[in-house]
Coordinates of C-alpha atoms in Angstrom, one line a residue:
M1 CA -35.1 21.5 12.6
S2 CA -36.7 22.6 9.3
G3 CA -36.8 25.5 6.9
E4 CA -34.4 28.3 7.3
P5 CA -32.7 27.0 10.5
K6 CA -31.9 23.8 8.7
A7 CA -30.5 25.6 5.7
I8 CA -28.3 27.7 8.0
S9 CA -27.0 24.6 9.8
R10 CA -26.0 23.1 6.5
R11 CA -23.8 26.2 5.8
I12 CA -22.6 26.4 9.4
P13 CA -22.6 22.8 10.6
I14 CA -21.4 23.7 14.2
L15 CA -24.9 25.1 14.8
G16 CA -26.2 21.5 14.2
W17 CA -23.8 19.5 16.3
L18 CA -22.8 21.8 19.1
P19 CA -26.3 22.1 20.8
T20 CA -26.5 18.3 20.9
Y21 CA -22.9 17.8 22.2
Q22 CA -22.8 15.3 25.1
R23 CA -20.6 16.1 28.1
S24 CA -19.5 12.5 28.3
W25 CA -17.6 13.1 25.1
L26 CA -15.5 15.9 26.5
T27 CA -12.8 13.8 28.1
A28 CA -12.1 11.9 24.9
D29 CA -12.1 15.1 22.8
A30 CA -9.8 16.8 25.2
I31 CA -7.3 14.0 25.2
A32 CA -7.4 13.9 21.4
G33 CA -7.1 17.7 21.1
A34 CA -4.0 17.7 23.4
T35 CA -2.5 14.8 21.4
I36 CA -2.9 16.5 18.0
W37 CA -1.6 19.8 19.4
G38 CA 1.6 17.9 20.4
L39 CA 1.8 16.5 16.9
L40 CA 1.0 19.7 15.1
I41 CA 3.3 22.2 16.8
P42 CA 6.6 20.8 15.6
E43 CA 5.1 20.0 12.2
M44 CA 3.8 23.5 11.7
I45 CA 7.2 25.0 12.5
A46 CA 8.8 22.6 10.0
Y47 CA 6.2 23.3 7.3
A48 CA 6.7 27.0 7.7
G49 CA 10.4 26.6 6.8
L50 CA 9.4 24.3 3.9
A51 CA 7.1 27.1 2.6
G52 CA 9.9 29.6 3.0
L53 CA 8.1 31.5 5.7
P54 CA 9.1 32.3 9.3
P55 CA 8.3 29.7 12.0
Q56 CA 5.5 31.6 13.5
A57 CA 3.6 31.4 10.3
G58 CA 3.0 27.7 10.9
L59 CA 1.7 28.4 14.4
Y60 CA -0.6 31.2 13.1
T61 CA -2.1 28.7 10.7
L62 CA -3.5 26.6 13.5
L63 CA -5.3 29.6 15.0
A64 CA -7.4 29.9 11.8
S65 CA -7.5 26.4 10.3
L66 CA -8.5 24.3 13.3
G67 CA -11.3 26.7 14.5
L68 CA -12.8 27.6 11.1
Y69 CA -12.9 24.1 9.9
A70 CA -14.7 23.0 13.1
V71 CA -17.3 25.7 12.4
F72 CA -17.9 25.0 8.7
G73 CA -16.7 21.4 8.1
T74 CA -18.7 18.3 8.0
S75 CA -16.1 15.7 9.2
R76 CA -15.9 14.9 12.9
H77 CA -12.3 13.7 12.7
L78 CA -10.5 15.6 9.9
V79 CA -7.6 17.8 11.1
V80 CA -7.1 20.8 8.9
A81 CA -3.7 22.4 9.1
A82 CA -0.7 23.0 6.9
T83 CA 0.4 20.0 4.9
S84 CA 3.7 19.2 3.3
A85 CA 2.2 19.3 -0.2
S86 CA 0.6 22.7 0.3
A87 CA 3.8 24.1 1.8
I88 CA 5.8 22.9 -1.2
L89 CA 3.3 24.4 -3.6
V90 CA 3.5 27.8 -1.8
F91 CA 7.3 27.7 -1.9
S92 CA 7.6 26.6 -5.5
T93 CA 5.0 29.1 -6.7
V94 CA 6.3 32.2 -4.9
T95 CA 9.9 31.4 -5.6
A96 CA 9.2 31.1 -9.4
I97 CA 7.8 34.6 -9.4
G98 CA 11.1 35.9 -8.0
P99 CA 9.9 38.3 -5.2
K100 CA 12.3 41.1 -4.2
G101 CA 12.9 40.7 -0.5
P102 CA 11.4 38.8 2.4
A103 CA 8.4 41.2 2.8
T104 CA 7.4 40.8 -0.8
Y105 CA 7.8 37.0 -0.5
V106 CA 5.4 37.0 2.5
A107 CA 2.9 39.2 0.7
F108 CA 2.9 36.8 -2.3
A109 CA 2.5 33.8 -0.1
G110 CA -0.4 35.3 1.8
A111 CA -2.1 36.4 -1.5
L112 CA -1.7 32.8 -2.8
V113 CA -3.2 31.3 0.3
M114 CA -6.1 33.7 0.3
L115 CA -6.7 33.3 -3.4
S116 CA -6.9 29.5 -3.0
G117 CA -9.4 30.2 -0.2
V118 CA -11.6 32.3 -2.5
L119 CA -11.5 29.6 -5.2
F120 CA -12.5 27.0 -2.6
V121 CA -15.5 29.0 -1.5
V122 CA -16.6 29.8 -5.0
A123 CA -16.2 26.1 -6.0
G124 CA -18.2 25.0 -3.0
L125 CA -21.1 27.4 -3.6
C126 CA -21.2 26.2 -7.2
K127 CA -21.2 22.6 -5.9
L128 CA -18.0 21.6 -7.8
G129 CA -17.0 19.0 -5.2
F130 CA -16.9 16.4 -7.9
I131 CA -14.0 17.9 -9.8
T132 CA -11.3 15.7 -8.1
A133 CA -12.9 12.6 -9.6
F134 CA -11.1 13.6 -12.8
L135 CA -7.7 13.1 -11.2
S136 CA -6.8 9.4 -11.4
K137 CA -5.5 7.8 -8.2
P138 CA -2.2 6.7 -9.8
V139 CA -1.5 10.2 -11.2
M140 CA -2.1 11.7 -7.7
A141 CA -0.1 9.0 -6.1
G142 CA 2.8 9.7 -8.4
F143 CA 2.5 13.4 -7.9
V144 CA 2.6 13.0 -4.1
F145 CA 5.5 10.6 -4.3
G146 CA 7.4 13.1 -6.4
L147 CA 6.6 15.8 -3.8
A148 CA 8.1 13.6 -1.1
V149 CA 11.3 13.2 -3.2
F150 CA 11.3 17.0 -3.9
V151 CA 11.0 17.8 -0.2
T152 CA 13.6 15.2 0.9
I153 CA 16.2 16.6 -1.5
S154 CA 15.4 20.2 -0.6
Q155 CA 15.7 19.6 3.1
A156 CA 18.8 17.3 3.0
P157 CA 21.3 20.3 3.0
K158 CA 20.1 21.3 6.4
L159 CA 21.1 17.9 7.8
F160 CA 24.6 18.6 6.7
G161 CA 24.8 22.3 7.6
L162 CA 25.0 23.3 3.9
P163 CA 23.2 26.0 1.9
Q164 CA 20.6 24.8 -0.5
G165 CA 21.4 24.5 -4.2
E166 CA 19.4 26.0 -7.0
G167 CA 17.4 24.4 -9.9
D168 CA 15.4 21.2 -10.0
S169 CA 15.8 18.3 -7.7
L170 CA 18.5 16.6 -9.7
L171 CA 20.6 19.8 -9.8
Q172 CA 20.1 20.3 -6.1
L173 CA 21.1 16.7 -5.4
G174 CA 24.3 17.2 -7.5
Y175 CA 25.1 20.4 -5.6
L176 CA 24.7 18.6 -2.3
V177 CA 27.0 15.7 -3.3
R178 CA 29.7 18.0 -4.5
H179 CA 29.7 20.0 -1.3
L180 CA 29.5 17.1 1.2
P181 CA 33.2 17.7 2.2
D182 CA 32.1 21.1 3.6
S183 CA 29.5 19.6 6.0
S184 CA 29.4 20.5 9.6
L185 CA 30.0 17.3 11.6
V186 CA 28.1 18.5 14.6
T187 CA 25.1 19.3 12.4
V188 CA 25.4 15.9 10.7
A189 CA 25.3 14.3 14.2
V190 CA 22.2 16.3 15.2
G191 CA 20.4 15.4 11.9
A192 CA 21.4 11.7 12.0
V193 CA 20.3 11.3 15.7
S194 CA 17.0 13.1 15.0
L195 CA 16.2 10.9 12.1
A196 CA 17.1 7.7 14.0
A197 CA 15.0 8.8 16.9
L198 CA 11.9 9.6 14.8
F199 CA 12.0 6.3 12.8
G200 CA 13.0 4.3 15.9
L201 CA 10.1 5.7 18.0
E202 CA 7.7 5.1 15.1
R203 CA 8.9 1.5 14.8
F204 CA 9.2 0.4 18.4
L205 CA 6.9 2.9 20.3
P206 CA 4.3 3.9 17.7
K207 CA 1.8 5.3 20.3
L208 CA 4.2 7.9 21.6
P209 CA 4.2 11.4 20.0
A210 CA 7.6 11.1 18.3
G211 CA 7.6 14.6 16.9
L212 CA 6.9 16.3 20.2
I213 CA 9.5 14.1 22.0
L214 CA 12.1 15.1 19.4
L215 CA 11.1 18.7 19.7
V216 CA 11.5 18.8 23.5
A217 CA 14.8 16.8 23.4
A218 CA 16.3 18.8 20.6
I219 CA 15.6 22.1 22.2
S220 CA 16.8 20.9 25.6
I221 CA 20.1 19.5 24.3
S222 CA 20.7 22.4 22.0
A223 CA 20.3 24.9 24.9
A224 CA 22.4 22.8 27.3
L225 CA 25.3 22.3 24.9
D226 CA 25.0 25.7 23.2
L227 CA 25.0 24.0 19.8
A228 CA 24.6 27.3 18.1
S229 CA 28.2 28.2 19.1
H230 CA 29.3 25.0 17.5
G231 CA 28.0 26.0 14.0
V232 CA 24.5 24.4 14.3
A233 CA 21.9 26.7 12.8
T234 CA 18.8 27.1 15.1
V235 CA 15.3 28.6 14.6
G236 CA 16.1 31.7 16.6
S237 CA 13.6 34.1 18.1
I238 CA 9.9 33.6 17.3
P239 CA 7.6 36.6 18.0
T240 CA 5.3 36.2 21.0
G241 CA 1.7 37.4 20.8
L242 CA -1.3 37.3 18.5
P243 CA -0.9 37.9 14.8
T244 CA -2.3 41.0 13.1
A245 CA -4.9 40.5 10.4
N246 CA -3.7 42.0 7.1
I247 CA -4.7 41.8 3.5
P248 CA -1.5 41.1 1.4
D249 CA -0.5 44.1 -0.6
V250 CA -0.3 42.5 -4.1
A251 CA -1.1 44.1 -7.4
L252 CA -4.0 42.8 -9.4
G253 CA -1.7 41.7 -12.2
D254 CA 0.3 39.5 -9.8
L255 CA -3.0 37.9 -8.7
W256 CA -3.6 36.8 -12.2
V257 CA -0.1 35.2 -12.2
L258 CA -0.9 33.4 -9.0
L259 CA -4.3 32.2 -10.1
P260 CA -3.2 29.0 -12.0
S261 CA -1.1 28.0 -9.1
A262 CA -3.9 28.6 -6.6
A263 CA -6.2 26.5 -8.8
G264 CA -3.7 23.7 -8.8
M265 CA -3.3 23.9 -5.0
V266 CA -7.0 23.7 -4.6
L267 CA -7.1 20.4 -6.6
V268 CA -4.2 18.9 -4.6
I269 CA -5.5 20.0 -1.2
F270 CA -9.1 19.0 -1.8
S271 CA -8.1 15.6 -3.2
E272 CA -6.1 14.8 -0.1
A273 CA -8.7 16.3 2.3
L274 CA -11.7 14.6 0.8
G275 CA -9.9 11.2 0.7
A276 CA -8.9 11.5 4.4
G277 CA -12.3 12.8 5.5
Q278 CA -14.2 10.1 3.6
T279 CA -12.1 7.4 5.2
F280 CA -13.2 8.4 8.7
A281 CA -16.8 9.1 7.6
D282 CA -17.1 5.6 6.2
E283 CA -15.5 4.1 9.3
H284 CA -17.8 5.9 11.7
D285 CA -20.9 5.9 9.5
Y286 CA -21.6 9.5 8.9
R287 CA -21.9 11.6 5.7
L288 CA -19.6 14.2 4.2
D289 CA -20.9 17.0 2.0
P290 CA -18.1 17.5 -0.6
S291 CA -19.3 21.0 -1.6
Q292 CA -19.5 22.1 2.1
E293 CA -16.0 20.7 2.6
M294 CA -14.8 23.1 -0.1
I295 CA -16.4 26.0 1.7
A296 CA -14.9 24.9 5.0
L297 CA -11.4 24.6 3.4
G298 CA -11.9 28.0 1.8
A299 CA -12.8 29.6 5.1
A300 CA -9.7 28.0 6.7
N301 CA -7.4 29.2 4.0
L302 CA -8.9 32.7 3.9
G303 CA -8.4 33.0 7.7
S304 CA -4.9 31.6 7.6
G305 CA -3.8 33.9 4.8
L306 CA -5.3 36.9 6.5
I307 CA -3.1 36.4 9.6
G308 CA 0.0 35.4 7.8
G309 CA -0.4 31.6 8.0
L310 CA 0.2 28.8 5.5
A311 CA -2.1 27.1 3.0
C312 CA -4.0 24.4 4.8
G313 CA -5.8 21.2 4.1
G314 CA -6.9 17.9 5.6
S315 CA -4.2 15.4 6.5
L316 CA -4.8 11.6 6.7
S317 CA -1.9 11.0 9.2
Q318 CA -2.9 13.9 11.5
S319 CA -6.6 12.8 11.3
A320 CA -5.6 9.2 12.1
V321 CA -3.9 10.4 15.2
N322 CA -7.0 12.4 16.2
D323 CA -9.2 9.4 15.6
G324 CA -6.8 7.0 17.4
A325 CA -6.7 9.3 20.4
G326 CA -10.5 8.9 20.8
A327 CA -11.9 12.0 19.2
K328 CA -15.7 12.0 19.1
T329 CA -16.5 15.3 17.4
E330 CA -14.9 18.5 16.1
M331 CA -14.5 19.7 19.7
S332 CA -11.1 18.0 19.7
T333 CA -9.8 20.4 17.1
L334 CA -11.3 23.4 18.9
I335 CA -9.4 22.3 22.0
A336 CA -6.2 21.9 19.9
A337 CA -6.8 25.5 18.6
A338 CA -7.1 26.8 22.1
L339 CA -3.8 25.1 23.0
A340 CA -2.2 26.6 19.9
L341 CA -3.4 30.0 21.0
I342 CA -1.7 29.6 24.4
T343 CA 1.4 28.5 22.5
V344 CA 1.4 31.7 20.4
I345 CA 0.8 33.9 23.4
A346 CA 3.2 32.5 25.9
L347 CA 5.4 29.6 24.6
T348 CA 7.2 30.7 21.5
P349 CA 10.4 31.7 23.3
L350 CA 10.9 28.0 24.0
F351 CA 11.6 27.2 20.3
A352 CA 14.6 29.6 19.9
D353 CA 17.2 26.9 20.4
L354 CA 15.5 24.3 18.1
P355 CA 18.2 23.1 15.6
E356 CA 17.3 23.5 11.9
A357 CA 18.7 20.0 11.3
A358 CA 16.1 18.6 13.7
L359 CA 13.4 20.5 11.8
A360 CA 14.6 19.0 8.6
A361 CA 14.5 15.6 10.1
L362 CA 10.9 16.2 11.2
I363 CA 10.0 17.1 7.6
I364 CA 11.8 14.2 6.0
H365 CA 10.2 11.8 8.4
A366 CA 6.8 13.2 7.7
V367 CA 7.1 13.0 3.9
S368 CA 8.7 9.6 4.0
H369 CA 5.2 8.1 4.5
L370 CA 4.3 9.6 1.1
M371 CA 6.9 7.5 -0.8
R372 CA 4.5 4.5 -1.2
V373 CA 6.6 2.1 -3.3
G374 CA 4.2 -0.8 -2.5
Q375 CA 1.3 1.2 -3.8
M376 CA 3.1 2.0 -7.1
R377 CA 4.0 -1.7 -7.4
R378 CA 0.3 -2.6 -6.9
F379 CA -0.7 -0.2 -9.7
Y380 CA 1.8 -1.8 -12.0
R381 CA 0.4 -5.3 -11.3
L382 CA -3.2 -4.1 -11.7
V383 CA -3.1 -1.7 -14.7
P384 CA 0.5 -1.1 -16.1
S385 CA -0.7 1.8 -18.3
E386 CA -2.0 3.7 -15.3
F387 CA 1.2 3.0 -13.3
W388 CA 3.2 4.7 -16.1
L389 CA 1.0 7.8 -15.9
G390 CA 1.8 8.0 -12.2
A391 CA 5.5 7.3 -12.9
I392 CA 5.6 10.1 -15.5
T393 CA 4.1 12.5 -13.1
L394 CA 6.6 11.5 -10.4
G395 CA 9.5 12.0 -12.7
A396 CA 8.1 15.4 -13.8
V397 CA 8.1 16.6 -10.2
V398 CA 11.8 15.6 -9.8
V399 CA 13.1 16.7 -13.2
L400 CA 10.9 19.8 -13.9
D401 CA 9.2 21.3 -10.9
V402 CA 6.1 21.0 -8.8
L403 CA 3.7 23.1 -10.7
P404 CA 4.7 21.9 -14.2
A405 CA 4.4 18.4 -12.9
L406 CA 0.9 19.1 -11.5
G407 CA -0.1 20.4 -15.0
I408 CA 1.2 17.3 -16.6
G409 CA -0.7 15.1 -14.0
V410 CA -3.9 16.9 -14.7
V411 CA -3.5 16.6 -18.5
L412 CA -2.6 12.9 -18.2
S413 CA -5.7 12.3 -16.0
L414 CA -7.9 14.0 -18.5
V415 CA -6.3 12.2 -21.5
L416 CA -6.9 8.9 -19.7
F417 CA -10.5 9.8 -19.0
I418 CA -11.2 11.0 -22.5
G419 CA -9.4 8.1 -24.1
R420 CA -11.5 5.5 -22.2
A421 CA -14.7 7.4 -22.6
S422 CA -14.1 7.7 -26.4
R423 CA -13.5 3.9 -26.9
P424 CA -16.2 2.1 -24.9
V425 CA -16.6 -1.7 -25.2
V426 CA -19.4 -2.6 -27.6
S427 CA -20.9 -5.9 -26.5
V428 CA -22.5 -8.4 -28.9
L429 CA -25.2 -10.0 -26.9
G430 CA -26.3 -13.6 -26.8
Q431 CA -28.5 -15.9 -24.6
P432 CA -27.2 -18.7 -22.3
A433 CA -28.9 -22.0 -22.7
N434 CA -31.9 -22.5 -20.4
A435 CA -31.8 -18.9 -19.2
P436 CA -34.6 -17.0 -21.0
G437 CA -34.5 -13.3 -20.7
V438 CA -30.8 -13.2 -19.9
Y439 CA -28.4 -11.5 -22.4
L440 CA -24.6 -11.5 -22.0
D441 CA -21.6 -10.4 -24.1
I442 CA -20.7 -13.5 -26.1
R443 CA -17.0 -12.4 -26.2
R444 CA -16.8 -12.5 -22.4
H445 CA -19.2 -15.4 -21.9
P446 CA -18.7 -18.0 -24.6
Y447 CA -21.6 -20.1 -23.3
A448 CA -24.0 -17.3 -24.4
Q449 CA -25.2 -18.0 -27.9
P450 CA -26.1 -15.3 -30.5
V451 CA -29.7 -15.4 -31.8
D452 CA -29.5 -16.6 -35.4
G453 CA -30.0 -13.9 -38.0
V454 CA -30.0 -11.1 -35.3
L455 CA -27.1 -8.9 -34.2
M456 CA -27.8 -7.5 -30.7
V457 CA -25.3 -4.9 -29.5
R458 CA -25.0 -2.6 -26.5
S459 CA -22.4 0.1 -25.7
D460 CA -21.1 -0.4 -22.2
A461 CA -21.0 3.4 -21.8
P462 CA -23.5 6.1 -22.8
L463 CA -23.2 7.4 -26.3
F464 CA -22.0 11.0 -26.6
Y465 CA -20.1 13.1 -29.1
A466 CA -16.6 11.8 -28.2
N467 CA -17.4 8.1 -28.6
A468 CA -20.3 8.0 -31.1
Q469 CA -18.1 7.4 -34.1
S470 CA -16.1 4.7 -32.3
V471 CA -19.3 2.8 -31.5
L472 CA -20.7 3.3 -35.0
D473 CA -17.5 1.9 -36.5
R474 CA -17.6 -1.2 -34.3
I475 CA -21.2 -2.0 -35.1
T476 CA -20.7 -1.5 -38.9
A477 CA -17.6 -3.7 -38.7
D478 CA -19.6 -6.5 -36.9
V479 CA -22.3 -6.2 -39.6
E480 CA -19.8 -6.5 -42.4
D481 CA -18.0 -9.4 -40.8
A482 CA -21.3 -11.4 -40.2
V483 CA -21.8 -14.3 -42.5
P484 CA -24.6 -14.5 -43.5
A485 CA -25.6 -10.9 -43.0
P486 CA -28.1 -10.4 -40.2
A487 CA -31.8 -9.7 -40.9
A488 CA -31.9 -7.2 -38.1
V489 CA -29.7 -5.2 -35.8
V490 CA -31.0 -4.6 -32.3
L491 CA -29.3 -1.7 -30.4
D492 CA -29.8 -1.5 -26.7
L493 CA -29.6 2.2 -25.6
D494 CA -30.2 1.5 -21.9
P495 CA -27.0 3.3 -20.8
N496 CA -28.3 6.5 -22.4
D497 CA -30.8 8.7 -20.5
D498 CA -30.2 11.3 -23.2
L499 CA -28.6 11.9 -26.6
D500 CA -26.6 14.7 -28.0
I501 CA -26.6 16.1 -31.5
T502 CA -23.4 14.2 -32.6
S503 CA -24.5 10.8 -31.2
T504 CA -27.9 11.3 -32.8
A505 CA -26.3 12.0 -36.2
A506 CA -24.2 8.8 -35.8
L507 CA -27.3 6.8 -35.2
V508 CA -28.9 8.3 -38.3
K509 CA -25.8 7.3 -40.2
L510 CA -26.1 3.8 -38.8
A511 CA -29.7 3.6 -39.8
D512 CA -28.9 4.7 -43.4
F513 CA -26.0 2.2 -43.6
L514 CA -28.3 -0.7 -42.6
A515 CA -31.1 0.4 -44.9
K516 CA -28.8 0.3 -47.9
R517 CA -28.2 -3.4 -47.0
H518 CA -31.9 -4.1 -46.3
I519 CA -31.2 -4.8 -42.7
A520 CA -33.8 -3.6 -40.2
L521 CA -32.8 -1.6 -37.1
G522 CA -34.5 -2.0 -33.8
L523 CA -34.0 0.2 -30.7
V524 CA -34.4 -1.0 -27.1
H525 CA -34.7 1.1 -23.9
L526 CA -35.0 4.4 -25.8
H527 CA -35.7 6.7 -22.8
A528 CA -38.1 9.7 -23.2
P529 CA -35.4 12.4 -23.2
A530 CA -33.3 10.5 -25.7
K531 CA -36.4 9.9 -27.9
A532 CA -37.2 13.6 -27.9
V533 CA -33.7 14.4 -29.3
A534 CA -33.9 11.5 -31.7
E535 CA -37.2 12.8 -33.1
E536 CA -35.7 16.3 -33.7
G537 CA -32.5 14.8 -35.2
G538 CA -34.4 12.7 -37.8
L539 CA -33.6 9.3 -36.3
M540 CA -37.3 8.4 -35.7
E541 CA -38.0 9.0 -39.4
R542 CA -35.8 6.0 -40.1
V543 CA -36.9 3.9 -37.1
P544 CA -40.7 3.6 -36.9
D545 CA -42.4 3.3 -33.5
D546 CA -43.0 -0.4 -34.0
H547 CA -39.2 -0.9 -34.2
V548 CA -38.7 0.6 -30.7
F549 CA -39.1 -1.9 -27.8
P550 CA -39.2 -1.7 -24.0
N551 CA -36.9 -4.8 -23.5
L552 CA -34.7 -7.2 -25.4
D553 CA -37.1 -10.1 -25.4
A554 CA -39.7 -8.0 -27.4
A555 CA -37.0 -6.9 -29.8
V556 CA -35.8 -10.5 -30.3
D557 CA -39.4 -11.7 -31.0
W558 CA -39.7 -8.9 -33.7
A559 CA -36.3 -9.6 -35.2
T560 CA -36.7 -13.3 -35.5
S561 CA -40.0 -12.8 -37.2
L562 CA -38.2 -11.1 -40.1
I563 CA -36.0 -14.1 -40.8

């Protein structure tokens, strides 16, 4: 395949893998597809409630997300559907706007989902797949942990048959505690048994589809015992039939209000999806295209929003089930989408007797895996400062709300990045005995000895406008502290392929500082793009060509000749 067909298959990957699909894979893909269908149906109904939308919205999501990702995605194992994080973000965003009535709420939710899809597609076409690298792992872990706490507290009232309180998580928890005496004992029993069943099956029979088993059992028992007549809230009637495509009727001004939340949702969804997808790509030795993944997620969200579904992304847990069930290709998710279609057309009446307490138990069980205490402890052992960034983000979710906490997490990640980039380590280089041509940081390697009369330095990160002054200050301090003063300073610029105006001005300032003290300046590994800027910035007027060297050995020979 070459030329135009190859370019088309890059944008529509199914055109590349489907013609070469092997029939021998179909059995494994069919089993995997049926398995994840059994997992997804109860989860999607639960996540619809979490997003504040009717149960069918979760089922509609599967019709768009599974099929469209299989067409446009580059992962063979990633399952794209609604996730707890995306459902929470939809709920918190739309609720904060204060829609007037259920119809307006649904319209805002659909607009938010479609807007995130547009942002995904635009970001993918602009090849912005690298953006999540700026969100540190501890901050994202703290944010997701906080989401799990937020979800648990928001779903807990359903386990007791109580209405949900208002305000942040702490206020809602206080409301729940105060109203515990008003709990419905039958509802409490349903919720407790559901939770025990889910965690028990996971612990002792992990290969069984615990969610599907609970779904069938809860519906059967609820119908047999008529739990609704005993005060147990149930899902009720779910419409049968295909959804109608509809562009949400939302004013342009409201879209601007939704835009920041949609951008935040894109960051969260893509971080989770790319991490999950890359895990299985590494395990099975194939390559993901991050920018194409954005386009695929954009198509899935646009399709889901168009038919009244939820925001969707890639889930590590759902994808792990797909992989564990033996999936070979994206055909497994296409089969799951076909089963979801059958469910929407013919099977929705079966869910009418499903207790809300059982759904709450499903949600709480699902998000419990996001409360990774061990991971946070590990962060604390490795880098305490990063742990505290994650802990602050976690606390912000609980005390403030989801979207403000996401903003705090993004700011903290950027502050961490800028802080580290602006204060790089400046190594003073020396030579180990009997190791010619080897130069090491004498502070980290005490056996490396400095060359007498020569100060050799190298920034461990490229010079740029944010760190140039910090590097300059460190070098000038080393010069002033040296006794006796060095005859020459050798600066290794190997990390820099280029220079900007600010860093060039800093190097000019360094050259002038050394010239006043009659100390020569030599430059090593001055790459051509950097040299071009250095010439325009006046640095090469102060550092002649015979003071520029291709390697440290040549610079040391020159510098020692000055002593």
